[in-house]
Coordinates of C-alpha atoms and ligand atoms in Angstrom, one line a residue:
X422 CA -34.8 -38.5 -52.0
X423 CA -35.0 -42.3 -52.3
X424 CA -32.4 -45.0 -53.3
X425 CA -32.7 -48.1 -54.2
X426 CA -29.9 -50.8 -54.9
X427 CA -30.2 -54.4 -56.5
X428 CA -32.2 -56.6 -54.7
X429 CA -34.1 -53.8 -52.3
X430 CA -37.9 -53.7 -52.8
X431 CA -38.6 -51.2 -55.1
X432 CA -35.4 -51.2 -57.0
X433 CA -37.5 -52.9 -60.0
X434 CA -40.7 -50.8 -59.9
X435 CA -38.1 -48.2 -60.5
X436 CA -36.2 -48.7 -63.3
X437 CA -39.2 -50.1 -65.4
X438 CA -40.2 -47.9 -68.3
X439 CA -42.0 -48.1 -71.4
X440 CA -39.3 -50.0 -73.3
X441 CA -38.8 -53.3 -71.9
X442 CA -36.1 -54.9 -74.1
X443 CA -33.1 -52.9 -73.0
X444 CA -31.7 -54.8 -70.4
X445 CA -30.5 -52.2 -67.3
X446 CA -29.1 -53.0 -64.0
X447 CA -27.8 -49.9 -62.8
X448 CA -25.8 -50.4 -59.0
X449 CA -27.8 -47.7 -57.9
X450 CA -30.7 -46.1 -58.5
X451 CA -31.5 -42.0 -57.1
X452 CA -35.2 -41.3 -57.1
X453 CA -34.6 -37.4 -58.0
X454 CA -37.5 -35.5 -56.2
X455 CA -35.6 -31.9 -57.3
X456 CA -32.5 -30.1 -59.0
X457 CA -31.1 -30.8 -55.5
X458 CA -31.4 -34.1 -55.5
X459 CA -29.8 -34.3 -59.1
X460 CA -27.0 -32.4 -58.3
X461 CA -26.5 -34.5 -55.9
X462 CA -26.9 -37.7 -57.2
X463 CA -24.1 -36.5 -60.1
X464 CA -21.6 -35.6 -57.2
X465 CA -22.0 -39.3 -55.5
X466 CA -21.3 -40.3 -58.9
X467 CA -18.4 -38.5 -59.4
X468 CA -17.0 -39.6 -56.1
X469 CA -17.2 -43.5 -56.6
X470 CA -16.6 -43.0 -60.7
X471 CA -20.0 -44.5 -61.7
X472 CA -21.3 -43.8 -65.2
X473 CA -24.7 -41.6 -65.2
X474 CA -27.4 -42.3 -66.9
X475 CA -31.1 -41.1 -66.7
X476 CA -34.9 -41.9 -67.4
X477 CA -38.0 -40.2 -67.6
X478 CA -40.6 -42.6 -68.9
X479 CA -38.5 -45.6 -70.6
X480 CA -39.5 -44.1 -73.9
X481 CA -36.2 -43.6 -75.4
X482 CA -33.8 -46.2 -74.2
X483 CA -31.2 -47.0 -76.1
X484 CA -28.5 -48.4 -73.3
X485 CA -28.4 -49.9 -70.0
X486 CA -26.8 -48.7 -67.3
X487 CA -24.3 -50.4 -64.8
X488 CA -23.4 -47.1 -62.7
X489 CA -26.2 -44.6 -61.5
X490 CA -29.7 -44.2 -62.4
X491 CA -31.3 -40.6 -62.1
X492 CA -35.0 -41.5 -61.8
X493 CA -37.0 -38.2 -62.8
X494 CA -40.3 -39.6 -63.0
X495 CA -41.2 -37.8 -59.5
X496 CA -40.2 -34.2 -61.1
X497 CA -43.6 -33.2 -62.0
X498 CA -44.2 -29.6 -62.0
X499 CA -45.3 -27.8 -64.7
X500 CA -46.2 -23.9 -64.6
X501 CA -47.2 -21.8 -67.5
X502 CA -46.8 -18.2 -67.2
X503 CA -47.8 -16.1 -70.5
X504 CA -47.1 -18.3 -73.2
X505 CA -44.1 -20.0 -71.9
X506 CA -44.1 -23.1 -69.9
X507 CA -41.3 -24.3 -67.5
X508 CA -41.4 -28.0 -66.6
X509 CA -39.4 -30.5 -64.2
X510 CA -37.4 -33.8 -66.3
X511 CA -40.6 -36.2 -65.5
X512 CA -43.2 -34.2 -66.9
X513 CA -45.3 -36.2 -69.7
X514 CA -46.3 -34.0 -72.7
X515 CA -49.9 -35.3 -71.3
X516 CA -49.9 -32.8 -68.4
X517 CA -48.1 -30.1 -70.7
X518 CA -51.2 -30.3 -73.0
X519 CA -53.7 -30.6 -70.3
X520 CA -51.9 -27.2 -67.9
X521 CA -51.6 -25.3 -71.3
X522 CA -55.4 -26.1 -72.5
X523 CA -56.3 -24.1 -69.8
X524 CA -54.7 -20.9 -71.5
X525 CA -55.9 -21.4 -74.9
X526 CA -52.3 -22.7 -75.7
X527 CA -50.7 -26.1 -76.7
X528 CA -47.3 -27.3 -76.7
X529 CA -45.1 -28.6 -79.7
X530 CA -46.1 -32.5 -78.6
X531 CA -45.9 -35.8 -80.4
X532 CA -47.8 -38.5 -81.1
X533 CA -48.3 -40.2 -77.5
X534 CA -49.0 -38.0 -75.0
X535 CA -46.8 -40.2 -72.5
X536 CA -43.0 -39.4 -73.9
X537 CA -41.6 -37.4 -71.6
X538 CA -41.1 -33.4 -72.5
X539 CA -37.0 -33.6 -71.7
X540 CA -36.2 -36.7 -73.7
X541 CA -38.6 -35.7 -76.5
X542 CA -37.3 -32.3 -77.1
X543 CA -33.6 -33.0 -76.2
X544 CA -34.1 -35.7 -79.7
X545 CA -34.9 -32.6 -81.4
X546 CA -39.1 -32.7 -81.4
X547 CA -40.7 -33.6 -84.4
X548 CA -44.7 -32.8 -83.3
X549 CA -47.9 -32.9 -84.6
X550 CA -47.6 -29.3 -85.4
X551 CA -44.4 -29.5 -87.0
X552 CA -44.7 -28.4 -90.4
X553 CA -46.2 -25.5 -89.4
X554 CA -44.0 -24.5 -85.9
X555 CA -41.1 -26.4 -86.2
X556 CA -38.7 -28.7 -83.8
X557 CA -40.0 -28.4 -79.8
X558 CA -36.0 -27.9 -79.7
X559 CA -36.7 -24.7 -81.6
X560 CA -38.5 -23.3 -79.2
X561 CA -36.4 -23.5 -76.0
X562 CA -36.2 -20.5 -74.6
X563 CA -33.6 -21.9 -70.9
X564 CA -32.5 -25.0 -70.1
X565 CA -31.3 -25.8 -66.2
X566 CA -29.0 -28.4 -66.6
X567 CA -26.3 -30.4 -64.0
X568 CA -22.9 -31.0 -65.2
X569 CA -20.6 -33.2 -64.4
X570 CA -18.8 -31.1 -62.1
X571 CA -21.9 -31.3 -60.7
X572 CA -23.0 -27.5 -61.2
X573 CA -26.7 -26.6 -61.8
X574 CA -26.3 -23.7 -64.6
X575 CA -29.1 -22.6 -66.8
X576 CA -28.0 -22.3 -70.6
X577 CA -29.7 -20.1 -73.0
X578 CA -29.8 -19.5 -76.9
X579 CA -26.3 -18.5 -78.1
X580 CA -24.5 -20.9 -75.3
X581 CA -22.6 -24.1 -76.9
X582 CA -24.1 -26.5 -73.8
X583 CA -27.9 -25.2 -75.0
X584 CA -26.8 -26.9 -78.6
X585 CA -25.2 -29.7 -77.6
X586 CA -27.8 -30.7 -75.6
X587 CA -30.7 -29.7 -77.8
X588 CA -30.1 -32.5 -80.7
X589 CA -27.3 -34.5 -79.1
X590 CA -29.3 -35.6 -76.0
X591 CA -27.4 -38.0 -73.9
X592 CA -23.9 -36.9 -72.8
X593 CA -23.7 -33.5 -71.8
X594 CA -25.5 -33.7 -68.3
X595 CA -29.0 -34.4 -66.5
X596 CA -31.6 -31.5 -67.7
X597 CA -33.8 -31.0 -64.3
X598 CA -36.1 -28.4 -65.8
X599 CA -36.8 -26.8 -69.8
X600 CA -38.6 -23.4 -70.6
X601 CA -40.4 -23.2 -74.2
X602 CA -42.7 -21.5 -75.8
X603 CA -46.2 -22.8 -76.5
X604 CA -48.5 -21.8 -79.4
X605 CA -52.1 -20.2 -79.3
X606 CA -53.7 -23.8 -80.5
X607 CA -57.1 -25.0 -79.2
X608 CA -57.9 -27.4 -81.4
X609 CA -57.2 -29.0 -85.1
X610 CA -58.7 -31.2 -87.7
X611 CA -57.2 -34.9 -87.3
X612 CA -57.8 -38.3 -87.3
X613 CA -56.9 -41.1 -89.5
X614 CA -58.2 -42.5 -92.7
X615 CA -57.4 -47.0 -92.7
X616 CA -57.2 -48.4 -95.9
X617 CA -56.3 -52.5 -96.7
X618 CA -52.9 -52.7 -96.7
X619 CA -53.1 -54.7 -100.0
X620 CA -54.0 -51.2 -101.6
X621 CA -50.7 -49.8 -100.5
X622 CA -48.8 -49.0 -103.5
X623 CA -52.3 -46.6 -104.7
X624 CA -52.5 -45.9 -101.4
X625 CA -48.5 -44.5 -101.2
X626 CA -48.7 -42.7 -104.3
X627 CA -52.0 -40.9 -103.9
X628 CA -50.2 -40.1 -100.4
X629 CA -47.0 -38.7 -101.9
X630 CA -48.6 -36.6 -104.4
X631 CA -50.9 -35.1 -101.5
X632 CA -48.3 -34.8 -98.9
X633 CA -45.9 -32.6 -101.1
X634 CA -48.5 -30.6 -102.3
X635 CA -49.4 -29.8 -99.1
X636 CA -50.0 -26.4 -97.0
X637 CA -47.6 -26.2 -93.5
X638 CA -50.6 -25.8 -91.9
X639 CA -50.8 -29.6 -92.2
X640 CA -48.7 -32.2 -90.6
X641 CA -48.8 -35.9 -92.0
X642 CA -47.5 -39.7 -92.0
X643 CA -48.6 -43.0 -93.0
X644 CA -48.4 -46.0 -90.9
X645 CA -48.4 -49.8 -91.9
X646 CA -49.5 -51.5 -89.2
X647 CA -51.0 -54.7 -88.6
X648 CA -53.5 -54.0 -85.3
X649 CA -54.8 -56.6 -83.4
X650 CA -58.2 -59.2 -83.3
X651 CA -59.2 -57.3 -80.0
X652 CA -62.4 -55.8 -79.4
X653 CA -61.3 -52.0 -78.6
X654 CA -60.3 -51.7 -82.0
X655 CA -63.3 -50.9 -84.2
X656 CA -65.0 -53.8 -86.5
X657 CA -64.0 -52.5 -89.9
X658 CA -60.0 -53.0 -89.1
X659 CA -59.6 -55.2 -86.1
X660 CA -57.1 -57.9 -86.9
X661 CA -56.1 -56.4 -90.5
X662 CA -53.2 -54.9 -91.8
X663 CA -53.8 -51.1 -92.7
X664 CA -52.1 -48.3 -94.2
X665 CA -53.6 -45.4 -91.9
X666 CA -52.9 -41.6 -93.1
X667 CA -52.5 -39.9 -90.4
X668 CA -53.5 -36.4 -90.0
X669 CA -52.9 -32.6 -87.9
X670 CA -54.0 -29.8 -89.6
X671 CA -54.6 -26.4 -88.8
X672 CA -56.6 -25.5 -91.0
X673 CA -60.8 -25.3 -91.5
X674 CA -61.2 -26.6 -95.1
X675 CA -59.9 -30.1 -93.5
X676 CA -62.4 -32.4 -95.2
X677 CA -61.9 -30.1 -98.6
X678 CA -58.1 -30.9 -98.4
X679 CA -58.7 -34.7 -97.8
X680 CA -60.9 -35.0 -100.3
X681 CA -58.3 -36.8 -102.6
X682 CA -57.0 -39.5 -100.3
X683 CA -60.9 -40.8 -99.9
X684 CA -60.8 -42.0 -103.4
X685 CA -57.2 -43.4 -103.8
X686 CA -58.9 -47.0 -102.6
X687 CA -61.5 -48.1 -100.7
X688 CA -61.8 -46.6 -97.2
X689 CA -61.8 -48.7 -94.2
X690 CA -62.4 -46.3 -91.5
X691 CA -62.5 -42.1 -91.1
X692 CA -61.9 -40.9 -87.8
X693 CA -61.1 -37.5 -89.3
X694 CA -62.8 -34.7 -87.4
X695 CA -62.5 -31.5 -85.5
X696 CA -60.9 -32.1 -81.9
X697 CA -59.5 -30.3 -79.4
X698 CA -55.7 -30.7 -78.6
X699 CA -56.3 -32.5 -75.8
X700 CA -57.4 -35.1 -77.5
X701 CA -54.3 -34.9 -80.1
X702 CA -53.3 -38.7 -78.8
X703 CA -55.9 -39.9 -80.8
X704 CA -54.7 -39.3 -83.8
X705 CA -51.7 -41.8 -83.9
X706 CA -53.1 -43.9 -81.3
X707 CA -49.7 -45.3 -79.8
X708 CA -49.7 -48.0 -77.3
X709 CA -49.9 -46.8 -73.5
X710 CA -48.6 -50.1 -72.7
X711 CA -44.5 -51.3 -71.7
X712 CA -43.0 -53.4 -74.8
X713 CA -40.1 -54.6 -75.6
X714 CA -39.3 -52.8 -79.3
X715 CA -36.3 -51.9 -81.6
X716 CA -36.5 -49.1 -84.5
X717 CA -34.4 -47.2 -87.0
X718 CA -35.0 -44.5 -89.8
X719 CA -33.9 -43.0 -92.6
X720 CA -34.6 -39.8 -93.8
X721 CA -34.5 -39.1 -97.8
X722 CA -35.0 -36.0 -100.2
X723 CA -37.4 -37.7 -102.8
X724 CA -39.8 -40.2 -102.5
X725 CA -39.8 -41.9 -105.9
X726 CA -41.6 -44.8 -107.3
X727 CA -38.3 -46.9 -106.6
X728 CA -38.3 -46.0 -103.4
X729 CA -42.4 -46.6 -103.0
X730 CA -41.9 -50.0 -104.7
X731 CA -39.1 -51.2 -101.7
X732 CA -41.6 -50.2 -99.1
X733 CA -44.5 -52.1 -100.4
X734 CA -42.0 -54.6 -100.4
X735 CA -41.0 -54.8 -97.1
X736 CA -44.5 -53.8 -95.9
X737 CA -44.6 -57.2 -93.9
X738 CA -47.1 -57.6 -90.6
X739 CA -44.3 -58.0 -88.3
X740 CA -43.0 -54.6 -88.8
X741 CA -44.7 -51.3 -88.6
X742 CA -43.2 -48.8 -91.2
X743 CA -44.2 -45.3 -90.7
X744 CA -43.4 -42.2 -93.6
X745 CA -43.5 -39.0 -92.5
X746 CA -43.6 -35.8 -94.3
X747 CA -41.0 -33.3 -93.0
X748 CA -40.5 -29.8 -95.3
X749 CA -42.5 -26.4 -94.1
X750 CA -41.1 -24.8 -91.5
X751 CA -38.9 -27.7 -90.8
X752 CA -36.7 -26.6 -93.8
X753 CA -36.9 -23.1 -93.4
X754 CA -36.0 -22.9 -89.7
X755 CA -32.3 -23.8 -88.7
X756 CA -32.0 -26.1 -86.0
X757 CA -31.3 -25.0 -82.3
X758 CA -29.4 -28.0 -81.2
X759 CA -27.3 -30.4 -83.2
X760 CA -27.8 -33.1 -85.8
X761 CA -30.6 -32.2 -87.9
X762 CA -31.2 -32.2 -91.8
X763 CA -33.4 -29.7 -92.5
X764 CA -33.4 -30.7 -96.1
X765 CA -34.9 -34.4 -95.7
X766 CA -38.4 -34.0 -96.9
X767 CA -39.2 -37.4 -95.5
X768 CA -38.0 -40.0 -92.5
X769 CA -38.9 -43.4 -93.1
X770 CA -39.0 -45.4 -90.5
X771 CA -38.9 -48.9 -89.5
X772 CA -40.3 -50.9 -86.1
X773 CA -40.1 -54.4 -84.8
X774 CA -41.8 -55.9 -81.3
X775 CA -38.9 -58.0 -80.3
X776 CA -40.0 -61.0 -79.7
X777 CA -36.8 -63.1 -78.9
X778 CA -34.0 -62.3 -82.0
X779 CA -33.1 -59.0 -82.2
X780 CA -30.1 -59.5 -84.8
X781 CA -33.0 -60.8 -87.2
X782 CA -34.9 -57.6 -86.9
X783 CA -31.9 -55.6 -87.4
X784 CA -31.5 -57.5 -90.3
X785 CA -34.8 -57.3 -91.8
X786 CA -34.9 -53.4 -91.2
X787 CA -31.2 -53.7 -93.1
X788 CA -32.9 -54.7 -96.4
X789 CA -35.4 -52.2 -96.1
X790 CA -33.1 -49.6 -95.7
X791 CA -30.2 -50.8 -97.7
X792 CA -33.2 -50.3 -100.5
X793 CA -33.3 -46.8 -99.6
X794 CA -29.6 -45.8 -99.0
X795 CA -29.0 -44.3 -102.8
X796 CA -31.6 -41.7 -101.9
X797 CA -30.7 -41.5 -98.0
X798 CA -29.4 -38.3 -95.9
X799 CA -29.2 -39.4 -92.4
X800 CA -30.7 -40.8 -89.9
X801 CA -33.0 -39.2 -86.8
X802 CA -32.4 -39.6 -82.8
X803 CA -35.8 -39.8 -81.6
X804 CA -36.7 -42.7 -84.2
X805 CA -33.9 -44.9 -83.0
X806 CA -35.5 -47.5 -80.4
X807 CA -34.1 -50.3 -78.4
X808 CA -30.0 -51.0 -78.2
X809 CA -28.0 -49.0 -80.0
X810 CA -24.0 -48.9 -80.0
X811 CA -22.7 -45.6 -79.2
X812 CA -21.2 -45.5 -82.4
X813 CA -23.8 -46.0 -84.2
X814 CA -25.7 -43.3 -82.2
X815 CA -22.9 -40.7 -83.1
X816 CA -23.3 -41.6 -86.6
X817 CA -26.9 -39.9 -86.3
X818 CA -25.2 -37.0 -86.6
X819 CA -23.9 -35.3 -89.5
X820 CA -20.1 -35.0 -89.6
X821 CA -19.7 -31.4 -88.3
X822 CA -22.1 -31.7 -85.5
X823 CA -20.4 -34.7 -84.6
X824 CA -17.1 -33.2 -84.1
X825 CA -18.1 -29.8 -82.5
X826 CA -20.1 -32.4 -80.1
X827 CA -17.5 -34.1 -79.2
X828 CA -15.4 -30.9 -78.7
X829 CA -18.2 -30.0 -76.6
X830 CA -18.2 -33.6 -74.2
X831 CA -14.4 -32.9 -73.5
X832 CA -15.2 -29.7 -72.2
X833 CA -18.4 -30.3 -70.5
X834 CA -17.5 -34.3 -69.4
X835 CA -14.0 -35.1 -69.8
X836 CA -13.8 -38.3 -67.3
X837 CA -16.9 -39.5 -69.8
X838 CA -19.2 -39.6 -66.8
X839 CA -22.7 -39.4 -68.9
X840 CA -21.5 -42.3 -71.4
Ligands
FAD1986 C1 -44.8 -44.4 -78.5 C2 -43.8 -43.4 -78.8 C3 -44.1 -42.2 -79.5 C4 -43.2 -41.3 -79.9 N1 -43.6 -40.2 -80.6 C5 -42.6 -39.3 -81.0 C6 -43.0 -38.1 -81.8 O1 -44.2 -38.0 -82.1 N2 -42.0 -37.2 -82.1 C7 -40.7 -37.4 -81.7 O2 -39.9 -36.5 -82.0 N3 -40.4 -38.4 -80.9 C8 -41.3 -39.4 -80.6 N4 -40.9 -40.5 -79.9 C9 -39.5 -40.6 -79.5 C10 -39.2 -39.9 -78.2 O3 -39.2 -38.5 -78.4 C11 -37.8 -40.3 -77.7 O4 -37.8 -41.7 -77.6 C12 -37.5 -39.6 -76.4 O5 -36.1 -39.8 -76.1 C13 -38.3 -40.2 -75.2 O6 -38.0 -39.5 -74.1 P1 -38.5 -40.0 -72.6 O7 -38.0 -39.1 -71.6 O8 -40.0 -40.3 -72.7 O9 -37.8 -41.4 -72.5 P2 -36.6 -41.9 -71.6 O10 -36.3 -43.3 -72.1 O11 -36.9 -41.8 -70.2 O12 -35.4 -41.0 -72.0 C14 -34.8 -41.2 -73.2 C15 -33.4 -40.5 -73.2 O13 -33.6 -39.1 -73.2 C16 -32.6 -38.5 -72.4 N5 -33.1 -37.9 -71.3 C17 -34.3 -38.1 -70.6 N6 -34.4 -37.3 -69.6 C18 -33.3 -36.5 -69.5 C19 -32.8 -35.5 -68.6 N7 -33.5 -35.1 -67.6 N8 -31.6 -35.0 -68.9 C20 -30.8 -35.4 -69.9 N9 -31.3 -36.4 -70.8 C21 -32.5 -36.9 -70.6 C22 -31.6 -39.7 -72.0 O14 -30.6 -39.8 -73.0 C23 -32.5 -40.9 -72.0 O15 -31.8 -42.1 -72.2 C24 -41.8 -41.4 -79.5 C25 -41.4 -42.6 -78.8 C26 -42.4 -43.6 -78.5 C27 -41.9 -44.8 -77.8

């Protein structure tokens, strides 16, 4: 196991992730290479009263850190035996999807396939596959976790650490490896369809309509984004602003289903197609590259005109707005871990590069939202990028989760060692 301290070569390398506009400068950082190492690292902690804090991929960050720095990134392995996989804290969903291929099986992943599997499923999970499978969280089978105390137990279903940490992520100890169940998924119909962003408010409403009506089978969002003048991006929506549906279905009558979002307004581009899941990333296209970002969310019940009409307004290029439909199994299932609404039908969600004034983006995602709050229901974890006060983290919870979570961090970290 390596360490690193301010200063030492290496020490930078280390604590860069994907999000660069959290500012971090932990007074030590442990390279984790096992639980071991982990366990460890918590006990060193423990002994010179540092704060713990730890990171995958930089995905997720929503603090800095002054104490200790688990660094998981080196905890790689991944084995899949039946249809269960058991992976280390660094794994990507990337090698999940790739190890799981291989048995005619895919995993409940996201959008990029660089998020790390720990931090993605400890948010709660919301995949490409939701509608039809549920949460990732759902499908935990054993979690090995160390605790403050600095003991490496494995929770199951049933045990009140399992639900803490499935939903309330941070604060209950550092995960070193997950077990979950994968599904017998080869491949899916996906892609994108980009339309001008000036057609958004046909574009929106022809989505609505479509997206409720929809099968679980299918898994769907639209995304305002304005995408750059480069030349990777194809000719018909380099350098424009586009509302791009964005689409996972299960399905085989795929182009039958889409059949009435190509006429809501002209079409820019179809990618929409047969792949396999290994080439899932494609539908959403995230960035692969470090940037400094800050997000929020809401989720809602309805999506009415009102609420339609405040999105076109506030559908600006400097901020990416993204609408997913929840619903289907997400509604029937109840959640494994804490702090999920199983009753939104939609998250809305809102995303800034930061270029230099963070307050102002906070503020301009404020209107946007303060639009929304009459119809509002919460807020979820995984959508909240950048620096967040702790309070405001909590108040991603609803009010019972938050206080059997907090019953649950005196009992699991009374000195508040995790943060
Ligand atoms: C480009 C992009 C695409 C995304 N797509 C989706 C998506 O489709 N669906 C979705 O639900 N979410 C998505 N997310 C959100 C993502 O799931 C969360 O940000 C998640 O927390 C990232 O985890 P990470 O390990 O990659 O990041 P990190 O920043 O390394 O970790 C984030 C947090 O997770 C916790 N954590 C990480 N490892 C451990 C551990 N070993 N033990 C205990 N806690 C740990 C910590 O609180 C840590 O601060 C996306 C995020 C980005 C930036």
């Amino acid at each position: 196991m390596q360490t690193f301290r301010p200063g030492q070569d290496g020490y930078a390398e280390e604590i860069a992730g994907f999000q660069t506009s959290v500012a971090t400068q932990p007074a030590v950082v442990v390279a984790a290479e096992s639980a071991d190492d982990v366990v460890a690292a918590v006990k060193y902690a423990a002994e010179h009263e540092l704060t713990v804090a730890v990171q995958a991929t930089g995905h997720g960050l929503t603090a800095g850190t002054d104490g200790l720095l688990i660094s998981t990134r080196r905890m790689t392995g991944v084995e899949i035996d039946a249809e269960t996989a058991r992976v280390e804290a660094g794994v990507r969903w990337g090698a999940v999807i790739e190890a799981a291929a291989k048995h005619g099986l895919a995993p409940l992943s996201g959008s990029s396939p660089d998020v790390g599997v720990v931090g993605y499923t400890l948010s709660g999970g919301f995949g490409l596959m939701a509608r039809r499978f549920g949460r990732a969280a759902d499908h935990v089978r054993a979690i090995d976790v160390v605790t403050a105390d600095g003991e490496l137990r494995t929770v199951t279903p049933g045990d009140d650490l399992f639900w803490a940490l499935l939903g309330g992520r941070a604060g209950f100890g550092i995960v070193t490896a997950l077990e979950f169940g994968l599904v017998p998924i080869t491949e899916l119909y996906g892609g994108g369809l980009y339309f001008d962003a000036a057609d958004l408010p046909e574009v929106l409403r022809a989505w609505r309509t479509w997206a409720v009506a929809a099968p679980d089978e299918l898994t769907t969002s639209i995304a305002l984004v304005a995408l750059p003048d480069l030349p990777f991006l194809p000719a018909p929506i380099r350098g424009k602003h586009v509302a791009n549906v964005r689409i996972a279905y299960l399905g085989e009558d795929g182009d039958r289903l889409v059949e009435p979002l190509r006429t809501a307004a002209p079409v820019l581009l179809d990618t929409l197609k047969r792949l396999p899941y290994t080439d899932s990333g494609s539908i959403a296209s995230d960035p692969p590259h470090p940037h400094p970002y800050h997000g929020t969310n809401a989720t809602v019940e309805v999506l009415n005109d009102a609420m339609l009409a405040a999105v076109v307004e506030h559908a600006v290029p400097e901020t990416v707005l993204i609408i997913d439909r929840l619903g289907g199994e997400l509604a029937r299932r109840p959640a494994a871990g804490a702090g999920w609404d199983s009753a939104a039908e939609f998250v809305v969600r809102a995303l800034s590069v930061v270029e230099d004034d963070v307050d102002a983006i906070r503020r301009a995602h404020a209107k946007l939202f303060d639009a929304l709050a009459p119809w509002s229901t919460g807020r979820l974890l995984p959508f909240l990028y950048g620096e967040h006060p702790a309070a405001d983290l909590a108040a991603t919870f609803p009010a019972g989760d938050r206080a059997r979570l907090q019953q649950l961090k005196a009992k699991y970290d009374p000195a508040g060692r995790f943060g």
